[in-house]
Structure formats: structure tokens, C-alpha cells
Amino acid sequence: MELENIMWEEVMAIIPDYDDKGNCTKLYMKNGEIQKMNKSFRAVRNKVCKYYLMDFKAAREHFREISFMKNLVPISFDGEDVFVYIKVRKPKFKNDGAHGLVNTTYIEKVTKDKDKVMVKFYNNENIKSLWTADNTEKHIDRGNKLKQQCRDNFRIINNDYDLNEKYGKPVTRKDLILVMEKTLEVLER
């Protein structure tokens, strides 16, 4: 299935995995489906960024400044949902990703059973974390704090800002629609 069709549904997690063909990525959906794509995690993440018309490197720098984190910075593709990195596998080959992105909106709790740490979603799906429960919860808390900062900052959510102040920041679909509407208004005069 094409990523564009999948993105209309709500994605809970983007998780790297291995199958019989090699490296693949699983997308956990809100409706309980798990979509498998035969692409690397990085390729899927970049396609998601492209879908939201977002420059990943610029967005990572932007969220790095907001969160004061250096590595494994939480990221928001749409300005509302915040995804955090969770270590979900041990890479078998060079350049294979070890971390997946999990949407903090859908996380119910982090549980620990014997040697396993599980991230439990509201729809009863589970993702195994290779980190300790404390480290996993710390990353989720950082994502929730970033989400709260975005909510508190009215200008980030509604794009009600001075354009000169925001050069070099990620451009979203909403920004493009705003430009198109303003252009149409000028042309109609």
C-alpha cells in the first residue's frame, strides 16, 4: 500500500523490523492494522516528511532548540502529534536503524514484565522497547513536554507568526495553503 493512502489514517508508530526479505518498516495504525512497507525506516520517515512537506533536518534542529535535547529529539510532523524515538531492535547490518518513532498521543502506559519493557497503546497494541522502563518513560515524558510547549505556544500551532521570524523553519502543508489562498485573493482583485 502506498504511504499517501496510509497517512490519511492515524499512525501510532513507525517501527523498523526484519522480515524474510530483509529490512522493512511497520506502521501501527489507530484502527489496529499493521501496515508493512518493504523500505528502510529512514526511507519511510523521509517519505512521511515529504508527505507533510517538511525538511527533516530543519525540523530536527527546530525541535532540538525547543526541547534542549541533542540526540533522539522528539519530532512533530503535523504540529499536533509528537513522535518520540524508542529503541526497538538490535541492528543486524550497517546503516540499519535501531529506533522507531512512537506517537505519544496513543501511549497508554509503559509496562515491565520480567525482562521485557512494553509500550502499550490505547487500542491494546504493544511494542517492545529494548531500553529500561525508566529510560523509555523518560523519552515519552520529553515528548509530552514538547507537545505541551507546542500547545502553549499559540504561534506554532496556528502558524500566526511573522514570516521573517520563521525563515529556515519547516514549511507545512498549512503554510502552502495559506500562501495559495493569499495569492488567489490578490489575483481576484
PDB file of C-alpha atoms in Angstrom:
ATOM      1  CA  MET A   1       0.000   0.000   0.000  1.00  0.00           C
ATOM      2  CA  GLU A   2       1.257   3.493  -0.830  1.00  0.00           C
ATOM      3  CA  LEU A   3       2.275   5.756   2.039  1.00  0.00           C
ATOM      4  CA  GLU A   4      -0.003   8.560   0.827  1.00  0.00           C
ATOM      5  CA  ASN A   5      -3.044   6.302   1.317  1.00  0.00           C
ATOM      6  CA  ILE A   6      -1.844   5.185   4.744  1.00  0.00           C
ATOM      7  CA  MET A   7      -1.146   8.692   6.043  1.00  0.00           C
ATOM      8  CA  TRP A   8      -4.829   9.666   5.866  1.00  0.00           C
ATOM      9  CA  GLU A   9      -5.327   7.269   8.759  1.00  0.00           C
ATOM     10  CA  GLU A  10      -3.776   7.963  12.129  1.00  0.00           C
ATOM     11  CA  VAL A  11      -0.307   6.480  12.622  1.00  0.00           C
ATOM     12  CA  MET A  12       0.599   5.378  16.146  1.00  0.00           C
ATOM     13  CA  ALA A  13       4.134   4.168  15.435  1.00  0.00           C
ATOM     14  CA  ILE A  14       6.725   3.752  12.690  1.00  0.00           C
ATOM     15  CA  ILE A  15       8.867   0.758  13.639  1.00  0.00           C
ATOM     16  CA  PRO A  16      11.866  -0.777  11.812  1.00  0.00           C
ATOM     17  CA  ASP A  17      11.743  -4.570  11.530  1.00  0.00           C
ATOM     18  CA  TYR A  18      13.207  -7.524   9.661  1.00  0.00           C
ATOM     19  CA  ASP A  19      11.266  -9.997   7.557  1.00  0.00           C
ATOM     20  CA  ASP A  20      12.273 -12.848   5.253  1.00  0.00           C
ATOM     21  CA  LYS A  21      13.276 -10.317   2.555  1.00  0.00           C
ATOM     22  CA  GLY A  22      15.373  -8.196   4.920  1.00  0.00           C
ATOM     23  CA  ASN A  23      14.866  -4.705   6.272  1.00  0.00           C
ATOM     24  CA  CYS A  24      11.286  -3.406   6.401  1.00  0.00           C
ATOM     25  CA  THR A  25       9.153  -0.929   8.342  1.00  0.00           C
ATOM     26  CA  LYS A  26       5.858  -1.471  10.128  1.00  0.00           C
ATOM     27  CA  LEU A  27       3.300   1.275  10.581  1.00  0.00           C
ATOM     28  CA  TYR A  28       0.964   0.714  13.520  1.00  0.00           C
ATOM     29  CA  MET A  29      -2.386   2.358  12.782  1.00  0.00           C
ATOM     30  CA  LYS A  30      -5.008   3.641  15.226  1.00  0.00           C
ATOM     31  CA  ASN A  31      -7.607   1.218  13.844  1.00  0.00           C
ATOM     32  CA  GLY A  32      -5.394  -1.720  14.888  1.00  0.00           C
ATOM     33  CA  GLU A  33      -3.937  -2.517  11.459  1.00  0.00           C
ATOM     34  CA  ILE A  34      -0.225  -3.009  10.988  1.00  0.00           C
ATOM     35  CA  GLN A  35       0.937  -1.930   7.530  1.00  0.00           C
ATOM     36  CA  LYS A  36       4.261  -3.357   6.379  1.00  0.00           C
ATOM     37  CA  MET A  37       6.413  -1.462   3.901  1.00  0.00           C
ATOM     38  CA  ASN A  38       9.455  -3.069   2.290  1.00  0.00           C
ATOM     39  CA  LYS A  39      11.541   0.044   2.826  1.00  0.00           C
ATOM     40  CA  SER A  40      14.028   1.056   5.480  1.00  0.00           C
ATOM     41  CA  PHE A  41      12.919   3.105   8.462  1.00  0.00           C
ATOM     42  CA  ARG A  42      14.864   6.108   7.180  1.00  0.00           C
ATOM     43  CA  ALA A  43      13.174   5.902   3.764  1.00  0.00           C
ATOM     44  CA  VAL A  44       9.706   5.728   5.339  1.00  0.00           C
ATOM     45  CA  ARG A  45      10.498   8.576   7.740  1.00  0.00           C
ATOM     46  CA  ASN A  46      11.706  10.701   4.822  1.00  0.00           C
ATOM     47  CA  LYS A  47       8.547   9.857   2.844  1.00  0.00           C
ATOM     48  CA  VAL A  48       6.416  10.933   5.816  1.00  0.00           C
ATOM     49  CA  CYS A  49       8.359  14.201   5.937  1.00  0.00           C
ATOM     50  CA  LYS A  50       7.830  14.642   2.211  1.00  0.00           C
ATOM     51  CA  TYR A  51       4.112  13.946   2.631  1.00  0.00           C
ATOM     52  CA  TYR A  52       3.906  16.749   5.209  1.00  0.00           C
ATOM     53  CA  LEU A  53       6.161  18.952   3.028  1.00  0.00           C
ATOM     54  CA  MET A  54       8.700  19.094   5.828  1.00  0.00           C
ATOM     55  CA  ASP A  55      12.505  19.213   5.808  1.00  0.00           C
ATOM     56  CA  PHE A  56      13.548  16.638   8.414  1.00  0.00           C
ATOM     57  CA  LYS A  57      16.922  18.199   9.208  1.00  0.00           C
ATOM     58  CA  ALA A  58      15.441  21.676   9.670  1.00  0.00           C
ATOM     59  CA  ALA A  59      12.587  20.276  11.778  1.00  0.00           C
ATOM     60  CA  ARG A  60      15.018  18.310  13.943  1.00  0.00           C
ATOM     61  CA  GLU A  61      17.078  21.480  14.523  1.00  0.00           C
ATOM     62  CA  HIS A  62      13.929  23.421  15.363  1.00  0.00           C
ATOM     63  CA  PHE A  63      12.727  20.828  17.901  1.00  0.00           C
ATOM     64  CA  ARG A  64      16.278  20.480  19.237  1.00  0.00           C
ATOM     65  CA  GLU A  65      16.216  24.196  20.116  1.00  0.00           C
ATOM     66  CA  ILE A  66      12.798  23.918  21.767  1.00  0.00           C
ATOM     67  CA  SER A  67      13.498  20.729  23.737  1.00  0.00           C
ATOM     68  CA  PHE A  68      17.168  21.428  24.596  1.00  0.00           C
ATOM     69  CA  MET A  69      17.984  17.830  23.604  1.00  0.00           C
ATOM     70  CA  LYS A  70      20.950  16.828  21.479  1.00  0.00           C
ATOM     71  CA  ASN A  71      20.119  13.285  20.314  1.00  0.00           C
ATOM     72  CA  LEU A  72      16.905  11.340  19.659  1.00  0.00           C
ATOM     73  CA  VAL A  73      14.925  14.576  19.564  1.00  0.00           C
ATOM     74  CA  PRO A  74      11.118  14.181  19.583  1.00  0.00           C
ATOM     75  CA  ILE A  75       9.560  15.337  16.318  1.00  0.00           C
ATOM     76  CA  SER A  76       6.170  16.531  15.156  1.00  0.00           C
ATOM     77  CA  PHE A  77       5.211  16.071  11.526  1.00  0.00           C
ATOM     78  CA  ASP A  78       1.930  17.989  11.721  1.00  0.00           C
ATOM     79  CA  GLY A  79       2.344  20.376  14.657  1.00  0.00           C
ATOM     80  CA  GLU A  80      -0.032  18.415  16.896  1.00  0.00           C
ATOM     81  CA  ASP A  81       1.154  14.828  17.387  1.00  0.00           C
ATOM     82  CA  VAL A  82       4.655  14.350  18.791  1.00  0.00           C
ATOM     83  CA  PHE A  83       6.661  11.237  17.959  1.00  0.00           C
ATOM     84  CA  VAL A  84       9.465  10.031  20.235  1.00  0.00           C
ATOM     85  CA  TYR A  85      12.290   7.638  19.468  1.00  0.00           C
ATOM     86  CA  ILE A  86      12.213   4.244  21.202  1.00  0.00           C
ATOM     87  CA  LYS A  87      14.876   1.550  20.739  1.00  0.00           C
ATOM     88  CA  VAL A  88      13.013  -1.407  19.264  1.00  0.00           C
ATOM     89  CA  ARG A  89      15.661  -3.691  17.752  1.00  0.00           C
ATOM     90  CA  LYS A  90      19.327  -4.518  17.570  1.00  0.00           C
ATOM     91  CA  PRO A  91      20.611  -3.782  14.048  1.00  0.00           C
ATOM     92  CA  LYS A  92      21.980  -6.760  12.145  1.00  0.00           C
ATOM     93  CA  PHE A  93      23.710  -4.788   9.407  1.00  0.00           C
ATOM     94  CA  LYS A  94      25.431  -1.453   8.925  1.00  0.00           C
ATOM     95  CA  ASN A  95      23.054   1.521   8.495  1.00  0.00           C
ATOM     96  CA  ASP A  96      20.060  -0.392   9.890  1.00  0.00           C
ATOM     97  CA  GLY A  97      18.031   1.695  12.299  1.00  0.00           C
ATOM     98  CA  ALA A  98      17.588   0.585  15.897  1.00  0.00           C
ATOM     99  CA  HIS A  99      14.975   3.174  16.874  1.00  0.00           C
ATOM    100  CA  GLY A 100      11.357   3.587  15.896  1.00  0.00           C
ATOM    101  CA  LEU A 101       9.050   6.579  16.213  1.00  0.00           C
ATOM    102  CA  VAL A 102       6.073   6.307  18.565  1.00  0.00           C
ATOM    103  CA  ASN A 103       3.215   8.821  18.730  1.00  0.00           C
ATOM    104  CA  THR A 104       2.836   9.935  22.365  1.00  0.00           C
ATOM    105  CA  THR A 105      -0.869  10.673  21.846  1.00  0.00           C
ATOM    106  CA  TYR A 106      -1.734   6.963  21.737  1.00  0.00           C
ATOM    107  CA  ILE A 107       0.520   5.640  24.519  1.00  0.00           C
ATOM    108  CA  GLU A 108      -1.445   4.330  27.473  1.00  0.00           C
ATOM    109  CA  LYS A 109       1.449   3.179  29.655  1.00  0.00           C
ATOM    110  CA  VAL A 110       4.841   1.517  29.815  1.00  0.00           C
ATOM    111  CA  THR A 111       4.844  -1.909  31.433  1.00  0.00           C
ATOM    112  CA  LYS A 112       7.647  -4.188  32.571  1.00  0.00           C
ATOM    113  CA  ASP A 113       7.212  -7.963  32.519  1.00  0.00           C
ATOM    114  CA  LYS A 114      10.253  -9.909  33.674  1.00  0.00           C
ATOM    115  CA  ASP A 115      12.940  -8.875  31.171  1.00  0.00           C
ATOM    116  CA  LYS A 116      10.618  -7.157  28.683  1.00  0.00           C
ATOM    117  CA  VAL A 117       9.598  -3.497  28.581  1.00  0.00           C
ATOM    118  CA  MET A 118       6.428  -2.925  26.580  1.00  0.00           C
ATOM    119  CA  VAL A 119       4.886   0.310  25.338  1.00  0.00           C
ATOM    120  CA  LYS A 120       1.138  -0.242  25.460  1.00  0.00           C
ATOM    121  CA  PHE A 121      -1.244   1.732  23.249  1.00  0.00           C
ATOM    122  CA  TYR A 122      -4.892   2.570  23.937  1.00  0.00           C
ATOM    123  CA  ASN A 123      -6.024   0.037  21.306  1.00  0.00           C
ATOM    124  CA  ASN A 124      -4.158  -2.784  23.169  1.00  0.00           C
ATOM    125  CA  GLU A 125      -1.268  -2.967  20.674  1.00  0.00           C
ATOM    126  CA  ASN A 126       2.167  -3.381  22.248  1.00  0.00           C
ATOM    127  CA  ILE A 127       5.668  -2.512  21.098  1.00  0.00           C
ATOM    128  CA  LYS A 128       8.706  -3.966  22.809  1.00  0.00           C
ATOM    129  CA  SER A 129      11.334  -1.464  23.945  1.00  0.00           C
ATOM    130  CA  LEU A 130      14.949  -2.548  24.362  1.00  0.00           C
ATOM    131  CA  TRP A 131      15.545   0.272  26.827  1.00  0.00           C
ATOM    132  CA  THR A 132      14.796   0.099  30.528  1.00  0.00           C
ATOM    133  CA  ALA A 133      11.322   1.125  31.633  1.00  0.00           C
ATOM    134  CA  ASP A 134      12.734   4.311  33.209  1.00  0.00           C
ATOM    135  CA  ASN A 135      14.583   5.328  30.048  1.00  0.00           C
ATOM    136  CA  THR A 136      11.530   4.606  27.874  1.00  0.00           C
ATOM    137  CA  GLU A 137       9.284   6.658  30.168  1.00  0.00           C
ATOM    138  CA  LYS A 138      11.847   9.478  30.198  1.00  0.00           C
ATOM    139  CA  HIS A 139      11.719   9.753  26.392  1.00  0.00           C
ATOM    140  CA  ILE A 140       7.915   9.654  26.383  1.00  0.00           C
ATOM    141  CA  ASP A 141       7.809  12.361  29.078  1.00  0.00           C
ATOM    142  CA  ARG A 142      10.132  14.533  26.989  1.00  0.00           C
ATOM    143  CA  GLY A 143       7.780  14.114  24.040  1.00  0.00           C
ATOM    144  CA  ASN A 144       4.780  15.052  26.182  1.00  0.00           C
ATOM    145  CA  LYS A 145       6.601  18.151  27.449  1.00  0.00           C
ATOM    146  CA  LEU A 146       7.393  19.160  23.871  1.00  0.00           C
ATOM    147  CA  LYS A 147       3.745  18.632  22.930  1.00  0.00           C
ATOM    148  CA  GLN A 148       2.699  20.875  25.828  1.00  0.00           C
ATOM    149  CA  GLN A 149       5.198  23.545  24.726  1.00  0.00           C
ATOM    150  CA  CYS A 150       3.698  23.442  21.229  1.00  0.00           C
ATOM    151  CA  ARG A 151       0.181  23.770  22.659  1.00  0.00           C
ATOM    152  CA  ASP A 152       1.207  26.635  24.935  1.00  0.00           C
ATOM    153  CA  ASN A 153       2.849  28.459  22.062  1.00  0.00           C
ATOM    154  CA  PHE A 154      -0.184  29.606  20.063  1.00  0.00           C
ATOM    155  CA  ARG A 155       2.009  30.766  17.200  1.00  0.00           C
ATOM    156  CA  ILE A 156       3.438  27.313  16.483  1.00  0.00           C
ATOM    157  CA  ILE A 157       0.032  25.606  16.309  1.00  0.00           C
ATOM    158  CA  ASN A 158      -1.853  28.236  14.301  1.00  0.00           C
ATOM    159  CA  ASN A 159       1.066  29.491  12.190  1.00  0.00           C
ATOM    160  CA  ASP A 160       0.097  33.003  13.298  1.00  0.00           C
ATOM    161  CA  TYR A 161       3.586  34.456  13.113  1.00  0.00           C
ATOM    162  CA  ASP A 162       5.789  36.961  11.377  1.00  0.00           C
ATOM    163  CA  LEU A 163       7.170  35.184   8.305  1.00  0.00           C
ATOM    164  CA  ASN A 164      10.510  36.992   8.600  1.00  0.00           C
ATOM    165  CA  GLU A 165      10.963  35.443  12.051  1.00  0.00           C
ATOM    166  CA  LYS A 166      10.445  31.896  10.783  1.00  0.00           C
ATOM    167  CA  TYR A 167      12.711  31.661   7.724  1.00  0.00           C
ATOM    168  CA  GLY A 168      14.674  28.436   7.795  1.00  0.00           C
ATOM    169  CA  LYS A 169      11.933  26.560   9.654  1.00  0.00           C
ATOM    170  CA  PRO A 170       9.973  23.630   8.183  1.00  0.00           C
ATOM    171  CA  VAL A 171       7.224  24.524   5.722  1.00  0.00           C
ATOM    172  CA  THR A 172       3.964  22.676   6.307  1.00  0.00           C
ATOM    173  CA  ARG A 173       1.005  21.967   4.105  1.00  0.00           C
ATOM    174  CA  LYS A 174      -0.949  24.565   6.060  1.00  0.00           C
ATOM    175  CA  ASP A 175       1.669  27.204   5.182  1.00  0.00           C
ATOM    176  CA  LEU A 176       1.369  26.386   1.486  1.00  0.00           C
ATOM    177  CA  ILE A 177      -2.425  26.538   1.588  1.00  0.00           C
ATOM    178  CA  LEU A 178      -2.218  29.929   3.308  1.00  0.00           C
ATOM    179  CA  VAL A 179       0.108  31.226   0.562  1.00  0.00           C
ATOM    180  CA  MET A 180      -2.175  29.840  -2.154  1.00  0.00           C
ATOM    181  CA  GLU A 181      -5.254  31.482  -0.567  1.00  0.00           C
ATOM    182  CA  LYS A 182      -3.482  34.842  -0.284  1.00  0.00           C
ATOM    183  CA  THR A 183      -2.307  34.569  -3.905  1.00  0.00           C
ATOM    184  CA  LEU A 184      -5.846  33.824  -5.088  1.00  0.00           C
ATOM    185  CA  GLU A 185      -7.147  36.840  -3.138  1.00  0.00           C
ATOM    186  CA  VAL A 186      -4.611  39.089  -4.861  1.00  0.00           C
ATOM    187  CA  LEU A 187      -5.438  37.656  -8.300  1.00  0.00           C
ATOM    188  CA  GLU A 188      -9.182  38.148  -7.783  1.00  0.00           C
ATOM    189  CA  ARG A 189      -8.791  41.894  -7.135  1.00  0.00           C
TER     190      ARG A 189
END
